[in-house]
């Protein structure tokens, strides 16, 4: 089966913090990494390939530095890495992003399955997977935690919801987004690392994928960020002093006053 | 299982130089590096003698990330609270190729050099620790990385070059050397201190990309075999001390390396040079000091050792390491190229590598300074009595007073006679000339 | 859309460099340069450059839709087995405010099999109109069919704003709908307002793991779509007297494709003390040190009849399981009382619990950010404070029960049978 895995390069979100004085992000020393959810997507693609045969392609959109992320995909065992990079793609929201990815998938040609991580940790929207499925005109299942069976026509996947696990039969070609817990991503092997170092990551421009200029990047994005602020969540906290016994007694009486005890 | 012609373990100066030459000749070569990028594990910030580099990439200094070239050399004896020094400030050294002496930071420089090798066609794989060799019929035919039980982690090659650096486990596994003795190592601690280019230029009398290399002896490491140094990077200073480990741990209350460095930095002649700076990083590392007499075997069936892994560090006053590493890497590559037609890399064929080393400055310089450390160790007066004497002589002679100079001269010669045995001094000098410097 | 620096006005002061959250601006030779590949056109630099007015955003006025034709604030009424999800009532509350400031109606769309009775509930909870689509095929949630019906409804009635709950269904459905309608969608909004000047929807959501709040608009496309996590907004009160219209939607004009099929549902065993619905949450963090110490959190929770929450690090350390995690990667909670024990208060945690009514923080480090959001702060060792608090609470509970026993024997037996009092 031919599998396309979409990956994104993101700042290591746990390292990002805000400079309290200037209200801006401190970016120095923050590494770019592959979106953690995408690692599960790559791993699941590789496992399906190993079980059913075929090829895994990794696809990303981003600045030229994102080649490193595709190389990481190659070093895990993907056959081909494609980066969509073009100044015209800049400023894309999830709609423009899924349009762009869809154009690239169509250029790749035949596929059986597209796998995306459930969401990217920098944007946290979980939009691109379903939106891409729509643009490709294929069905999708979100939040897949297990794949039970794959045939040429369909796959049976288990998705996770707030209170249940649901077994869904999805006709192929289709798209799934995967959750943490679906697998344990492997470490790159020497063989695939060498392969990655020796495989050229293809870089496609807007022209290469035949994208309509009005549908990519900022122009193709209906949404627009108009303001960035630092979250204000200050409360006038009351410090409870004294030895532990007093602190606790004080707290209890305060909570009773406010009728939560 | 993946296969290539040559696999090189370690992307330092020796490994990259070897890979560069091989790739240039069209050899299918893969370099495996433990760090996340070439130079990642390297704290080296110091003098780089670069005539080998210049042969490989002519006028490399026009594009490589070198901090400064060495315009001024300063050798000094620190004694109590004063110093007696020799300054070498030559206009010749300020013109290309700058006496082939540069100050580089390896974490930046190695990355650049690796890119050059890649451009020649070498494949460099980082984040990969080689754990063992693959053997067949008592001959090395490849390496395994990380987890050995998986075919995907085996890389076969016609020949392996080990450029692993000082703590080479692989050369021990190949049976080419024994575990290094503590005696045969030097511990070096270093701080990178930020001062800004303007302050550095002013304190050391430099302009533009001129740099200074200051080496200190005697009381830099009081009573111990060692030295201290200050090198000027562009915006920072590398300040450190090195001491032979046996000197440190042979004592009842050995000072810690940090204490040695602090003491050095607070010497009245050093303090003005480093004061007001902000310490950006601190590092400590081991330098092998096998010396000529304790060198390992350099080759076996299917394997050659290059650079620090082969112990190619010159223990002399010149601190020559990187240059020799590159030279040995190049010679290993040349040996491979000479045998490539027949694809024979057994021990007999690789003996040629040793011949090349013997006929080059690498082994000849090592041989020349073969006894340097031993002489210093056995002639402690070189680091203690003589420097103090020199200082006493000079300070008495230049002391401004109403004592007539003739009297001063008489006093000095009396002092000399009482503190130095002419015969012994002559012997020390002879020993040094023969096998020290 | 673009951005430009007016060279003759730029003084090279670097205020814009500091203001740019994306690190897209550099100043060389006293002139600011904007790296268009990094720029998100957020306008922070324009704001920062008010003194010189040297940076301007260039808008291309592409009016793709006639906005006046789009009216009404809609809420997707997610239901399971005929029961409307709580998040819908929260959205109806917020949606009503928005509708009022626009002077437009608030509507709900309800899809399912035999769910008409729930339509009445939606009216009681504030909907002016309910668009009802009923079919066997809509009995369970399948992306294909729901997308078909929802887009059909939207195309026909042209709402101005459509809100979804950011639930597993909403998160899967909304992007598909937005993609088919070629309109904008903003995920996980924590604030929704109408811009008084433009009448556009101002959608505020956390960005960069909650380190920043971004305000997003969708100026040239309709409808404006947004999703909101459960528990972010307050639900409206039910009012039996409210009137509204139920409009049956004749989806039969559409051929419902169904390329996916639900085969089986395995309900997860009802989790005791689920944090999403709890009125009181006692949460523990990395400051507890180990799994053994974490048990004091469980004890306190038990004494208070509270649910157990946890920070990401406590969950990652394996002291407590994932469903208990509060924060950006876990759940958003809004209990009456949140007691944070040994939680330092990383921004990712704060975004998940800061709208709790009362927050108590117990931490040994007086500088911990958790104290910034707390109403009551105790600086001290959690391992001392928490057990002391547990003891105090237990004492009160006993006293209460004694009181009850004396005054009313019947009530006492009820309490025992309902499990409030432990016998």
mmCIF file of C-alpha atoms in Angstrom, chain C residues 2-14 16-17 24-36 39 41 45-46 49 52-58:
data_model
loop_
_atom_site.group_PDB
_atom_site.id
_atom_site.type_symbol
_atom_site.label_atom_id
_atom_site.label_comp_id
_atom_site.label_asym_id
_atom_site.label_seq_id
_atom_site.Cartn_x
_atom_site.Cartn_y
_atom_site.Cartn_z
ATOM 1 C CA UNK C 2 1.385 42.206 2.947
ATOM 2 C CA UNK C 3 3.554 44.258 5.215
ATOM 3 C CA UNK C 4 6.094 46.935 4.491
ATOM 4 C CA UNK C 5 8.637 49.125 6.219
ATOM 5 C CA UNK C 6 8.661 52.739 5.105
ATOM 6 C CA UNK C 7 12.393 53.345 4.899
ATOM 7 C CA UNK C 8 12.327 57.110 5.301
ATOM 8 C CA UNK C 9 10.321 56.852 8.529
ATOM 9 C CA UNK C 10 12.284 53.974 10.083
ATOM 10 C CA UNK C 11 14.779 55.076 12.713
ATOM 11 C CA UNK C 12 16.270 51.634 13.294
ATOM 12 C CA UNK C 13 15.191 51.748 16.951
ATOM 13 C CA UNK C 14 14.476 47.976 17.132
ATOM 14 C CA UNK C 16 9.612 46.254 16.346
ATOM 15 C CA UNK C 17 12.281 43.572 16.771
ATOM 16 C CA UNK C 24 10.845 37.861 11.863
ATOM 17 C CA UNK C 25 12.414 41.317 12.073
ATOM 18 C CA UNK C 26 16.066 42.274 11.964
ATOM 19 C CA UNK C 27 17.574 45.733 11.847
ATOM 20 C CA UNK C 28 20.533 46.255 9.591
ATOM 21 C CA UNK C 29 21.998 49.640 8.723
ATOM 22 C CA UNK C 30 19.321 51.379 10.773
ATOM 23 C CA UNK C 31 16.542 49.857 8.730
ATOM 24 C CA UNK C 32 14.090 47.188 9.815
ATOM 25 C CA UNK C 33 13.717 44.219 7.526
ATOM 26 C CA UNK C 34 10.880 41.742 7.800
ATOM 27 C CA UNK C 35 11.441 38.111 6.886
ATOM 28 C CA UNK C 36 8.220 37.364 5.072
ATOM 29 C CA UNK C 39 5.979 36.880 9.436
ATOM 30 C CA UNK C 41 1.148 39.524 9.722
ATOM 31 C CA UNK C 45 5.224 45.583 15.041
ATOM 32 C CA UNK C 46 2.791 48.124 13.617
ATOM 33 C CA UNK C 49 6.000 51.508 15.835
ATOM 34 C CA UNK C 52 7.271 56.543 13.837
ATOM 35 C CA UNK C 53 4.483 54.840 11.891
ATOM 36 C CA UNK C 54 7.145 53.221 9.755
ATOM 37 C CA UNK C 55 5.495 49.831 9.356
ATOM 38 C CA UNK C 56 2.166 49.233 7.725
ATOM 39 C CA UNK C 57 0.047 46.261 6.889
ATOM 40 C CA UNK C 58 -1.255 46.270 3.375
#
